[in-house]
mmCIF file of C-alpha atoms and ligand atoms in Angstrom:
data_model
loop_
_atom_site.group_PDB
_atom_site.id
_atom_site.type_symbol
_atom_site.label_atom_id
_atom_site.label_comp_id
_atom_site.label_asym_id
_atom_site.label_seq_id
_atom_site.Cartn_x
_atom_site.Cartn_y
_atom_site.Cartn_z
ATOM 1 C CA UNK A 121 -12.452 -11.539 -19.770
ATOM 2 C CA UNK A 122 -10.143 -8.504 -20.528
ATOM 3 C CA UNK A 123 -7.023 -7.620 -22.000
ATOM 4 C CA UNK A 124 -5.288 -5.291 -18.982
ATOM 5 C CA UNK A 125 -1.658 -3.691 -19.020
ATOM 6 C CA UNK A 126 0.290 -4.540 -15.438
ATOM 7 C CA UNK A 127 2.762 -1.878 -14.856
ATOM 8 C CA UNK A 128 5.215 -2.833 -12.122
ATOM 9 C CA UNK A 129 5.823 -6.727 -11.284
ATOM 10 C CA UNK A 130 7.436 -5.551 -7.879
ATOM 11 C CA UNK A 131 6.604 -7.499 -4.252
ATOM 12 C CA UNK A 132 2.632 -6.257 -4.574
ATOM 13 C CA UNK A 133 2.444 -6.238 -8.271
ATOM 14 C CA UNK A 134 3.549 -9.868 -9.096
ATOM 15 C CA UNK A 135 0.836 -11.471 -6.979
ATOM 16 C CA UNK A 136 -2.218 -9.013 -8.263
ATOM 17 C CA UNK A 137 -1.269 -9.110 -12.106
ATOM 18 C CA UNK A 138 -1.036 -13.510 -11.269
ATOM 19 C CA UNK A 139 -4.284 -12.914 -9.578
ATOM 20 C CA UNK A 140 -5.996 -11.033 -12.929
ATOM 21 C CA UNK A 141 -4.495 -13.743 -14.919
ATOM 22 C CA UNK A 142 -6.302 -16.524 -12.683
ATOM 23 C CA UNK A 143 -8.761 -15.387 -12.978
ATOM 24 C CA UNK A 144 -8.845 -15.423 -17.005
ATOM 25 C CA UNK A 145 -7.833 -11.785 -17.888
ATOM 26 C CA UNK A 146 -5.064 -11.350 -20.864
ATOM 27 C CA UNK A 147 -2.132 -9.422 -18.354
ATOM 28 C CA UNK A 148 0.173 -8.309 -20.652
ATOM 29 C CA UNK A 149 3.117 -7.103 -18.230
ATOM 30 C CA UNK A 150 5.957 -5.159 -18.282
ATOM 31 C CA UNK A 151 8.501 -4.012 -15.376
ATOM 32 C CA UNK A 152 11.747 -2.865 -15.395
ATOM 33 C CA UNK A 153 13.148 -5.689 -13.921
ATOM 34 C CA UNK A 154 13.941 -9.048 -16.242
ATOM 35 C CA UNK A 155 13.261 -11.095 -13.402
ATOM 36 C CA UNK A 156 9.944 -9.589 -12.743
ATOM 37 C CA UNK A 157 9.227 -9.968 -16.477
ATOM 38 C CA UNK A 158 10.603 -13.943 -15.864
ATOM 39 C CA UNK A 159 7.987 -14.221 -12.790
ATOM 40 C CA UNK A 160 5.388 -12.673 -14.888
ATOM 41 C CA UNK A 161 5.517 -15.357 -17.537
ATOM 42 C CA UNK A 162 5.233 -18.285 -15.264
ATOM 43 C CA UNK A 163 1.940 -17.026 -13.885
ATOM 44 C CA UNK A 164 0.396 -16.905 -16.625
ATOM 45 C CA UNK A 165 1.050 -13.495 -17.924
ATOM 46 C CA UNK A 166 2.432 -12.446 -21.080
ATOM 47 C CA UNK A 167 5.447 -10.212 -20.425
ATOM 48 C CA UNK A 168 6.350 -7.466 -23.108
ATOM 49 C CA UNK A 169 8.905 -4.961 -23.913
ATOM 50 C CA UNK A 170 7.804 -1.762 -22.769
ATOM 51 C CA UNK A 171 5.256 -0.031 -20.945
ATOM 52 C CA UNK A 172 3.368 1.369 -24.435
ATOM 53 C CA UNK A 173 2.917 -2.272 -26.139
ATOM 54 C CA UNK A 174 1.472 -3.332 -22.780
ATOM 55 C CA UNK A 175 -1.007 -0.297 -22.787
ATOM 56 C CA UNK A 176 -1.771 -0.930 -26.655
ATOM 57 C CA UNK A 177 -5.242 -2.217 -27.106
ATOM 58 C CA UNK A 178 -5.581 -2.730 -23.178
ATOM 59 C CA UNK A 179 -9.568 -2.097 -21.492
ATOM 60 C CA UNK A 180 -7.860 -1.312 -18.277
ATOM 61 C CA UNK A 181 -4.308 -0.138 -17.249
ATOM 62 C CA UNK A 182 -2.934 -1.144 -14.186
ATOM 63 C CA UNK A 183 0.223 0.488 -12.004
ATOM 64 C CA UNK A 184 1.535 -0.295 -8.970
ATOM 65 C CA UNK A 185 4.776 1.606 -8.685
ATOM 66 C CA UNK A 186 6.950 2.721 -5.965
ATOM 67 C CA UNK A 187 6.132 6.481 -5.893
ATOM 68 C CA UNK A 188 3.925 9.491 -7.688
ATOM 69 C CA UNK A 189 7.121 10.342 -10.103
ATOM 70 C CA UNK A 190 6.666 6.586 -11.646
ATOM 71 C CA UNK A 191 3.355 6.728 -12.136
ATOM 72 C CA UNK A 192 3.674 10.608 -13.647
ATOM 73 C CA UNK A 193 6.554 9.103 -16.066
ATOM 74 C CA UNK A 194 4.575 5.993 -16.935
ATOM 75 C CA UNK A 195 1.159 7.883 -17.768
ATOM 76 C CA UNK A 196 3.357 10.457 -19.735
ATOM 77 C CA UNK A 197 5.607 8.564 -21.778
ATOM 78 C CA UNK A 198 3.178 5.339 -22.373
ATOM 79 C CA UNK A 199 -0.592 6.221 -21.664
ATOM 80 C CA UNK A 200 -1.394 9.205 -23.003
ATOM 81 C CA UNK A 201 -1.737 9.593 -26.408
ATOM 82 C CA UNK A 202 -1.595 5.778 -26.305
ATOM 83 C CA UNK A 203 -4.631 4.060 -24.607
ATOM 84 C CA UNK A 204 -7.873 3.112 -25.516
ATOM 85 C CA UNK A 205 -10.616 5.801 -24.892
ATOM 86 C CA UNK A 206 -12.439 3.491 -23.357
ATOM 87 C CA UNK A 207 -9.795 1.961 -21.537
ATOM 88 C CA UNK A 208 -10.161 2.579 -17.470
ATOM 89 C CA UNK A 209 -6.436 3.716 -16.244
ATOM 90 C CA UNK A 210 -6.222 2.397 -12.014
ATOM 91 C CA UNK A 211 -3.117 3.612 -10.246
ATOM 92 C CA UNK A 212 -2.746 1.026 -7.166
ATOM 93 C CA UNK A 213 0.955 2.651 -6.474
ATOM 94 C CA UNK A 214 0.782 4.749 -3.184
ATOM 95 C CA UNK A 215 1.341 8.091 -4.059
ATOM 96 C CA UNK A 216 0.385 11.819 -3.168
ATOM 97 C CA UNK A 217 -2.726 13.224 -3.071
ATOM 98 C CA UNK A 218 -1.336 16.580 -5.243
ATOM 99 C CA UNK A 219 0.003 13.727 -7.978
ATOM 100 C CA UNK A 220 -3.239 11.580 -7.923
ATOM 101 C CA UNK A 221 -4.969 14.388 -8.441
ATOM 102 C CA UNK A 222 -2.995 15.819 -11.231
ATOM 103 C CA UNK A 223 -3.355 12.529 -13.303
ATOM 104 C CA UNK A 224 -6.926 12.497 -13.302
ATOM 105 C CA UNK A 225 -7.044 16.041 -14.581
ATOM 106 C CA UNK A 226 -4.701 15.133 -17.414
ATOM 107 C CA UNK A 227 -6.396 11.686 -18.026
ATOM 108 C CA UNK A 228 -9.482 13.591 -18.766
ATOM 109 C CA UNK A 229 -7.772 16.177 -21.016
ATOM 110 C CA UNK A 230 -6.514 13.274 -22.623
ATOM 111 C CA UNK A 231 -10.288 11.807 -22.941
ATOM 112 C CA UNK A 232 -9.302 9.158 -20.669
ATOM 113 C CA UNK A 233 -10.880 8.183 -17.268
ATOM 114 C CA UNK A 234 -8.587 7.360 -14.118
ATOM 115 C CA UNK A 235 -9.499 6.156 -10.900
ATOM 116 C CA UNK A 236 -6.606 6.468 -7.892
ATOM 117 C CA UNK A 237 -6.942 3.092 -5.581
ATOM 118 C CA UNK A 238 -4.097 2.038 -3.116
ATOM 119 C CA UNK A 239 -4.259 -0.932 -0.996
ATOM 120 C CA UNK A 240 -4.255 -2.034 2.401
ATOM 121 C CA UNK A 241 -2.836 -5.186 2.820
ATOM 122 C CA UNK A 242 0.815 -6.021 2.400
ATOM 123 C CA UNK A 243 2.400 -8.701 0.126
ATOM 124 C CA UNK A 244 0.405 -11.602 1.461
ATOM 125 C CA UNK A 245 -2.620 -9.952 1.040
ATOM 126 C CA UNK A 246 -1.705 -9.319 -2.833
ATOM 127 C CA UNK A 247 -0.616 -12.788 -3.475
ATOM 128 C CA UNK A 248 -3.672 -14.503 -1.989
ATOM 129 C CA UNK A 249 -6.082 -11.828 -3.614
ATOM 130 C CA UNK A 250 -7.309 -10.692 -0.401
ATOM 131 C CA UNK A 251 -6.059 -6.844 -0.542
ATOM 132 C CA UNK A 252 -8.639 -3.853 0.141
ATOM 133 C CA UNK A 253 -8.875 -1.509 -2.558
ATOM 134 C CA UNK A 254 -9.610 2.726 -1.860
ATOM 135 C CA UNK A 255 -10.645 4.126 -4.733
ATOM 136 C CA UNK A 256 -10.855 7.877 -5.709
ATOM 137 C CA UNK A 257 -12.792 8.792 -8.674
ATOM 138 C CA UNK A 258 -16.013 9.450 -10.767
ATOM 139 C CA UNK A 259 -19.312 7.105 -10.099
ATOM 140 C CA UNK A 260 -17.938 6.004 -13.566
ATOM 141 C CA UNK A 261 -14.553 5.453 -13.209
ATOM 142 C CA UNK A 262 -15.584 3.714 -10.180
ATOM 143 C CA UNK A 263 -17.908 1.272 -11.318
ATOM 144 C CA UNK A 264 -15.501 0.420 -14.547
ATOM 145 C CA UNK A 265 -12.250 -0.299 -12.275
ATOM 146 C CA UNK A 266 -14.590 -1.895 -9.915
ATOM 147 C CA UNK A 267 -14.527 -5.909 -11.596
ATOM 148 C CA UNK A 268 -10.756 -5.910 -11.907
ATOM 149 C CA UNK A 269 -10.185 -4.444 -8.361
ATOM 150 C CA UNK A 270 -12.639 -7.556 -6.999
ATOM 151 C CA UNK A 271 -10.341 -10.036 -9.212
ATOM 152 C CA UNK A 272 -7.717 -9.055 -6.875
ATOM 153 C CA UNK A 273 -9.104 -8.319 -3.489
ATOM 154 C CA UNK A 274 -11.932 -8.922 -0.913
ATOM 155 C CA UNK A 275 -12.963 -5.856 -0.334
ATOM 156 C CA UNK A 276 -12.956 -2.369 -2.735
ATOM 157 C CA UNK A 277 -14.372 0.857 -1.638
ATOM 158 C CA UNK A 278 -15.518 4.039 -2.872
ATOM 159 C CA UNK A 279 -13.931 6.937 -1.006
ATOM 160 C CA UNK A 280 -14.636 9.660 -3.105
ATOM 161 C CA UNK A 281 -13.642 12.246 -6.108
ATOM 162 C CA UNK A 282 -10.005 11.726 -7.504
ATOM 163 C CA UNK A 283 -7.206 11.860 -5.091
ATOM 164 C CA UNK A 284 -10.087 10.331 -1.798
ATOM 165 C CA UNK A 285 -8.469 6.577 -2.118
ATOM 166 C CA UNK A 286 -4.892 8.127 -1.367
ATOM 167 C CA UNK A 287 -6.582 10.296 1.369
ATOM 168 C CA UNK A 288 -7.955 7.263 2.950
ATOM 169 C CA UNK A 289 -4.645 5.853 3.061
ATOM 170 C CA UNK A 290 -2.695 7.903 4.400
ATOM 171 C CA UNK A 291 -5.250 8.530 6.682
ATOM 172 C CA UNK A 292 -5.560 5.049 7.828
ATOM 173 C CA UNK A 293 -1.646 4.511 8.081
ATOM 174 C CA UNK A 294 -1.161 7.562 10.386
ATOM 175 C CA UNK A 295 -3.655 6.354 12.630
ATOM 176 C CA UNK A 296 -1.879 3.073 12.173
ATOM 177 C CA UNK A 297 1.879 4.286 12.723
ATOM 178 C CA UNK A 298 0.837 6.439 15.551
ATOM 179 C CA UNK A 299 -1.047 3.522 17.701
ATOM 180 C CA UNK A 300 1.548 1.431 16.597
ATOM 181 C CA UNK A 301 3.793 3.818 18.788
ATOM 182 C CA UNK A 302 1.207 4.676 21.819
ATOM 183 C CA UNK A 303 0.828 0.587 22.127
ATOM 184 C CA UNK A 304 4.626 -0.245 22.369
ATOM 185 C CA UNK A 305 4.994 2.572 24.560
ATOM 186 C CA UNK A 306 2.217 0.972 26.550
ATOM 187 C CA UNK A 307 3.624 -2.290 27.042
ATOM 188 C CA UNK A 308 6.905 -1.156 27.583
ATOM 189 C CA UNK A 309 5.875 1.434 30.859
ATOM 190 C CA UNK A 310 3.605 -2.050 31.857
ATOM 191 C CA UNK A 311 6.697 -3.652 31.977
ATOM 192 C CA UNK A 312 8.318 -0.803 33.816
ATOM 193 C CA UNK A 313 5.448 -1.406 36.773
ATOM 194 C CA UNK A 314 6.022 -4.528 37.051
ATOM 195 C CA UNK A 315 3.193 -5.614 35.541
ATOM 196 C CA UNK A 316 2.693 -9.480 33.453
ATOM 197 C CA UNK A 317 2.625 -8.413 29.859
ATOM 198 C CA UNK A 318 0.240 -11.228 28.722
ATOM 199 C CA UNK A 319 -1.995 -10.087 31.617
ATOM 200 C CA UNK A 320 -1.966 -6.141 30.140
ATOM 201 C CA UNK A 321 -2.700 -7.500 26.752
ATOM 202 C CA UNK A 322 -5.360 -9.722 28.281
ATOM 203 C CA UNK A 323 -6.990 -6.502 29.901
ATOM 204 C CA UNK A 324 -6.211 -4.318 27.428
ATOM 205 C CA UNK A 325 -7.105 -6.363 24.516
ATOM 206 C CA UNK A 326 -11.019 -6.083 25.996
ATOM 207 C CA UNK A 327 -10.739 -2.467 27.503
ATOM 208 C CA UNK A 328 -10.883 1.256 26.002
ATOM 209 C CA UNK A 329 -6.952 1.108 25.249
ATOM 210 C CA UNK A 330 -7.369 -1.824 22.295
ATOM 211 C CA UNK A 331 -6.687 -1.203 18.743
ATOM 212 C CA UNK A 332 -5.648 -3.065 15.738
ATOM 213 C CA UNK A 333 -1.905 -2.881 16.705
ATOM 214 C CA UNK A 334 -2.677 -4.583 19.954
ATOM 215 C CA UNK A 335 -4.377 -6.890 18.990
ATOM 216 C CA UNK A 336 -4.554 -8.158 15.379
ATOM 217 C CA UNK A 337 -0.497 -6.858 15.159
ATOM 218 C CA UNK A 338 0.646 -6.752 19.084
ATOM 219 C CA UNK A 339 4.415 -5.773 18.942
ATOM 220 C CA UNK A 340 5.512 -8.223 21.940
ATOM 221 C CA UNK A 341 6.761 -12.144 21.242
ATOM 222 C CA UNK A 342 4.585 -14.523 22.702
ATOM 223 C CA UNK A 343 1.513 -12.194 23.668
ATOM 224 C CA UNK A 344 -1.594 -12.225 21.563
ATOM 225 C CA UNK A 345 -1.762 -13.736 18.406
ATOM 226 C CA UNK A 346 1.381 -14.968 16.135
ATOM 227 C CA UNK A 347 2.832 -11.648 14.369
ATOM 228 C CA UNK A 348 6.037 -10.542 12.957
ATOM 229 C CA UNK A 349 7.295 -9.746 16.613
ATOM 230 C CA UNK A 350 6.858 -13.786 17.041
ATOM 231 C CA UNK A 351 9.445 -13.763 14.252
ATOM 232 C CA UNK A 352 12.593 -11.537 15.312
ATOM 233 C CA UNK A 353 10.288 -8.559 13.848
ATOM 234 C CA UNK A 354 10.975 -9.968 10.167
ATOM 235 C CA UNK A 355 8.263 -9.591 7.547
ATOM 236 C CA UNK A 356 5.080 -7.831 7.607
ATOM 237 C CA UNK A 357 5.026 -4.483 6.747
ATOM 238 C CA UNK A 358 8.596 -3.099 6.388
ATOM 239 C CA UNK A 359 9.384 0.473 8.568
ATOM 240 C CA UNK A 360 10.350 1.724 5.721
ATOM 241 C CA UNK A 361 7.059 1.882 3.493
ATOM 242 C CA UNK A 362 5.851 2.829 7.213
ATOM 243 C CA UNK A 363 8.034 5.698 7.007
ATOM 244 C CA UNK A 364 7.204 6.606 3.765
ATOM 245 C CA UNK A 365 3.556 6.775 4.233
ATOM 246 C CA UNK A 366 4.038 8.796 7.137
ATOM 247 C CA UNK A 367 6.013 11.410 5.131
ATOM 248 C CA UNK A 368 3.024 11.515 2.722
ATOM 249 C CA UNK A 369 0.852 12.327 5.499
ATOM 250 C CA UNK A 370 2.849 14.893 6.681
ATOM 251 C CA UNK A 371 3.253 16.308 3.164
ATOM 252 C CA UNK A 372 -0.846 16.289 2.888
ATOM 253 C CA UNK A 373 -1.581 17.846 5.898
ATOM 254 C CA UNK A 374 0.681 20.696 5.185
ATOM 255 C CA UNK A 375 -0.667 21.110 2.163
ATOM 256 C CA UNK A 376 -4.343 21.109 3.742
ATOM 257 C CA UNK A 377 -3.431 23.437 6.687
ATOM 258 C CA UNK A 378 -3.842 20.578 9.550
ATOM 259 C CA UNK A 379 -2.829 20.173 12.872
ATOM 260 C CA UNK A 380 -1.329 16.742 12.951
ATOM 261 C CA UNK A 381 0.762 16.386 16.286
ATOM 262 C CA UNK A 382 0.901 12.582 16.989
ATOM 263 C CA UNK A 383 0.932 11.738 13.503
ATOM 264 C CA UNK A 384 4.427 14.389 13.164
ATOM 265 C CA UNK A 385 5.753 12.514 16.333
ATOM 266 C CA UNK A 386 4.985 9.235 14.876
ATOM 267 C CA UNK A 387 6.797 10.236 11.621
ATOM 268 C CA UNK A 388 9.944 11.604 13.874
ATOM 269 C CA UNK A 389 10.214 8.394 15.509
ATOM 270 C CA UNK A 390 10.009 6.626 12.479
ATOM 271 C CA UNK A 391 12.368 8.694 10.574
ATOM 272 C CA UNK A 392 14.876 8.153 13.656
ATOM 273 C CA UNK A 393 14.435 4.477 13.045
ATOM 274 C CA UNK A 394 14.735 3.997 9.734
ATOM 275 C CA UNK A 395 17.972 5.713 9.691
ATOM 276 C CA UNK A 396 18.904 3.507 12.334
ATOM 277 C CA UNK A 397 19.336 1.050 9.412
ATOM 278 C CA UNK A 398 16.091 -0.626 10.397
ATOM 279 C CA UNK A 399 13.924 0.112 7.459
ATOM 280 C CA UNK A 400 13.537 -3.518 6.640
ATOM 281 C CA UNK A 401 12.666 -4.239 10.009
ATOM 282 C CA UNK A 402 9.061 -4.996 10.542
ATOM 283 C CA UNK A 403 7.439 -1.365 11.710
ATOM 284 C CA UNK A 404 6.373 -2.659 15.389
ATOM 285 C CA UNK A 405 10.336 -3.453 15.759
ATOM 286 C CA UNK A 406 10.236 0.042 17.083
ATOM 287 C CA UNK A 407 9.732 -1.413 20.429
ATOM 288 C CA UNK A 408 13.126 -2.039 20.496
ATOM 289 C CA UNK A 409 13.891 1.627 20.863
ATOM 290 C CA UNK A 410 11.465 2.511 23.275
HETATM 291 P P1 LIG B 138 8.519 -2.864 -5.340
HETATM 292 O O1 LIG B 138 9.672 -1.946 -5.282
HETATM 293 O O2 LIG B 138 8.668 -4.289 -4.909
HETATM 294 O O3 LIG B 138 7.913 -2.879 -6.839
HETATM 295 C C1 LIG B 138 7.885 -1.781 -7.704
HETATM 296 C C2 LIG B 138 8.198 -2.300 -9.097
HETATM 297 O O4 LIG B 138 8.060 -1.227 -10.011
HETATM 298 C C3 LIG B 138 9.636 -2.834 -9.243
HETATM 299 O O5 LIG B 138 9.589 -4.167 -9.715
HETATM 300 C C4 LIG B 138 10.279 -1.883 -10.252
HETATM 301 O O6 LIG B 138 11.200 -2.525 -11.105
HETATM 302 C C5 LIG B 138 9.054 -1.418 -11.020
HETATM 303 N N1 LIG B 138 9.232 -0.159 -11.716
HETATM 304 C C6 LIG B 138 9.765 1.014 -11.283
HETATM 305 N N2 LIG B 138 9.712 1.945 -12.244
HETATM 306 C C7 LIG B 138 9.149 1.362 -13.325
HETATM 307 C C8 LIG B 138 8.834 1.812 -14.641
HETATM 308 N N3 LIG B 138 9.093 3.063 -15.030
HETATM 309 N N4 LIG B 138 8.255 0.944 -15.483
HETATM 310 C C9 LIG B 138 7.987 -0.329 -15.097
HETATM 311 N N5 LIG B 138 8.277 -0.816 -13.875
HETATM 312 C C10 LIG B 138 8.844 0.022 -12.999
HETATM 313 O O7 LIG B 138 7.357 -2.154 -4.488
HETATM 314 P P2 LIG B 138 6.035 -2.843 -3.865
HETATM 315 O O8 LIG B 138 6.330 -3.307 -2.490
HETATM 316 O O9 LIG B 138 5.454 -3.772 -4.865
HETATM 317 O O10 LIG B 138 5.114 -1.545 -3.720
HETATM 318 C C11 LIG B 138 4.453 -0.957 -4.836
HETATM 319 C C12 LIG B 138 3.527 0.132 -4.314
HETATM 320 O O11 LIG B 138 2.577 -0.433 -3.391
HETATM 321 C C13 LIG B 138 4.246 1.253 -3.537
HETATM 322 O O12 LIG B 138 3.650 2.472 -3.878
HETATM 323 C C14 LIG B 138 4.006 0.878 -2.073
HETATM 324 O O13 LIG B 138 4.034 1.995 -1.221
HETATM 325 C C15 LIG B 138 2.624 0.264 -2.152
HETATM 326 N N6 LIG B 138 2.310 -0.698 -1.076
HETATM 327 C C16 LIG B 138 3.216 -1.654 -0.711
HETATM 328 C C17 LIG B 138 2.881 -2.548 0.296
HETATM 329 C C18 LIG B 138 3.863 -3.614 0.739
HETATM 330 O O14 LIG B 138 3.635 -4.251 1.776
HETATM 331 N N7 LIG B 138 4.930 -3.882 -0.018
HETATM 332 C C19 LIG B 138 1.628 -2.493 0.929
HETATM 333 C C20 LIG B 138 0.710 -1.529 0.513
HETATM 334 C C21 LIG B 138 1.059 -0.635 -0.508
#
């Protein structure tokens, strides 16, 4: 077992540095937040007082921040210059292409190796150790993050050079927030024709039109399985990371020169919402604006 730094105790953090400690690893932690720190301790981690003594002496280096400016402020103030050379560095956080791409180039002027490997999978997922992992990276970096990323999900995956496992992402959660929008809109014009909205999901669900958001995540109470819709639209996967992941999609495909019309309407809608003072709302509350 290994001694690994946890940077960032927050809702998806806590559960996967718990996870690394089940499983044996030494997690010495560190978040900004005392009560983080305080959760930390009681499972099984060993909290300390800044990001560098975490880092000291670590063989991997773990961050799951909220955005690309953490993780930039992090690496620069308490990696570099600070880690192990043979320490792996694994940014879980989120973040930007441009940034994720930009740390690997300075881990390796710094003679460090960094992988960049968001999740899918929301806070459940990282307290139960189920979470899917993306990673962008070398072969290397990929087969040395590899055994942690396993001690804290089902599934990890090799997307590609630095930067791919953020691509995948966002990726994946336009394609998510924009069927997310074509199936409420769905249901609701079913309604409009009078039809029986189990019986659409019941057709649906088995025809051309079904998707994950029908029907793993369907966005009507009482039709399909039990989801956050069952639940006033509380929990799951707030609009606001929605929104947020959206925005880096946008911010991507600009940056890549592509043509990205449902995924800009999706992050409109979204945007609208959020400022609606829904962004804690589960994202398939949208319904309720449609
Ligand atoms: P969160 O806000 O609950 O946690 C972030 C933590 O980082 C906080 O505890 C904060 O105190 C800490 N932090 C901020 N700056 C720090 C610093 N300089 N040093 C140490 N700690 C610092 O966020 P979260 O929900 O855990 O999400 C983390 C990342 O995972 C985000 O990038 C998010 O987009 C992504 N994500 C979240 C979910 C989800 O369902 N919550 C799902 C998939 C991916």
């Amino acid at each position: 077992m290994a001694r690994v730094a946890f940077i960032g105790l927050g809702n998806m953090g806590g559960g996967m540095a718990a996870n690394l400690a089940k499983k044996g690893h030494d997690v010495r932690a560190f978040d900004l937040s005392a009560d983080a720190l305080d959760k930390a301790r009681a499972a099984g981690c060993l909290p300390v007082d800044d990001a560098a003594s975490a880092v000291e002496g670590a063989e991997a280096v773990i961050t799951m921040l909220p955005a690309g400016k953490h993780v930039e402020g992090v690496y620069a103030e308490a990696v570099f210059g600070r880690a192990a050379p043979s320490a792996i560095l694994i940014d879980c956080s989120t973040i930007d292409v441009a940034t994720a791409r930009r740390l690997a180039e300075q881990a390796a002027t710094n003679g460090l190796v960094a992988v960049d490997a968001p999740v899918s999978g929301g806070i459940a997922a990282a307290a139960a150790g189920t979470l899917t992992f993306m990673v962008g990276g070398s072969d290397d970096g990929f087969a040395r993050a590899q055994p942690f990323l396993a001690d804290m999900g089902k599934t990890v995956i090799h997307a590609g050079g630095s930067g791919a496992g953020q691509a995948a992402k966002m990726c994946n959660n336009m394609l998510l927030g924009a069927t997310m929008v074509a199936t409420c809109e769905a249901f609701r014009l079913a309604e409009r024709l009078g039809l029986d909205l189990q019986t659409f999901y019941d057709i649906s669900s088995v025809s051309s039109g079904q998707s994950w958001s029908m029907t793993t995540y369907c966005p009507v109470p009482g039709v399909g399985p039990e989801t956050p819709a069952d639940r006033d639209y509380q929990g799951g996967f707030a609009a606001a990371l929605m929104l947020k992941d959206l925005r880096l999609a946008m911010e991507a495909a600009a940056d890549a020169g592509a043509a990205t019309p449902m995924g800009s309407r999706a992050a409109e809608l979204y945007e609208a919402f959020v400022a609606k003072g829904e962004g804690g709302t589960d994202f398939s509350g949208i319904i309720r604006t449609l």
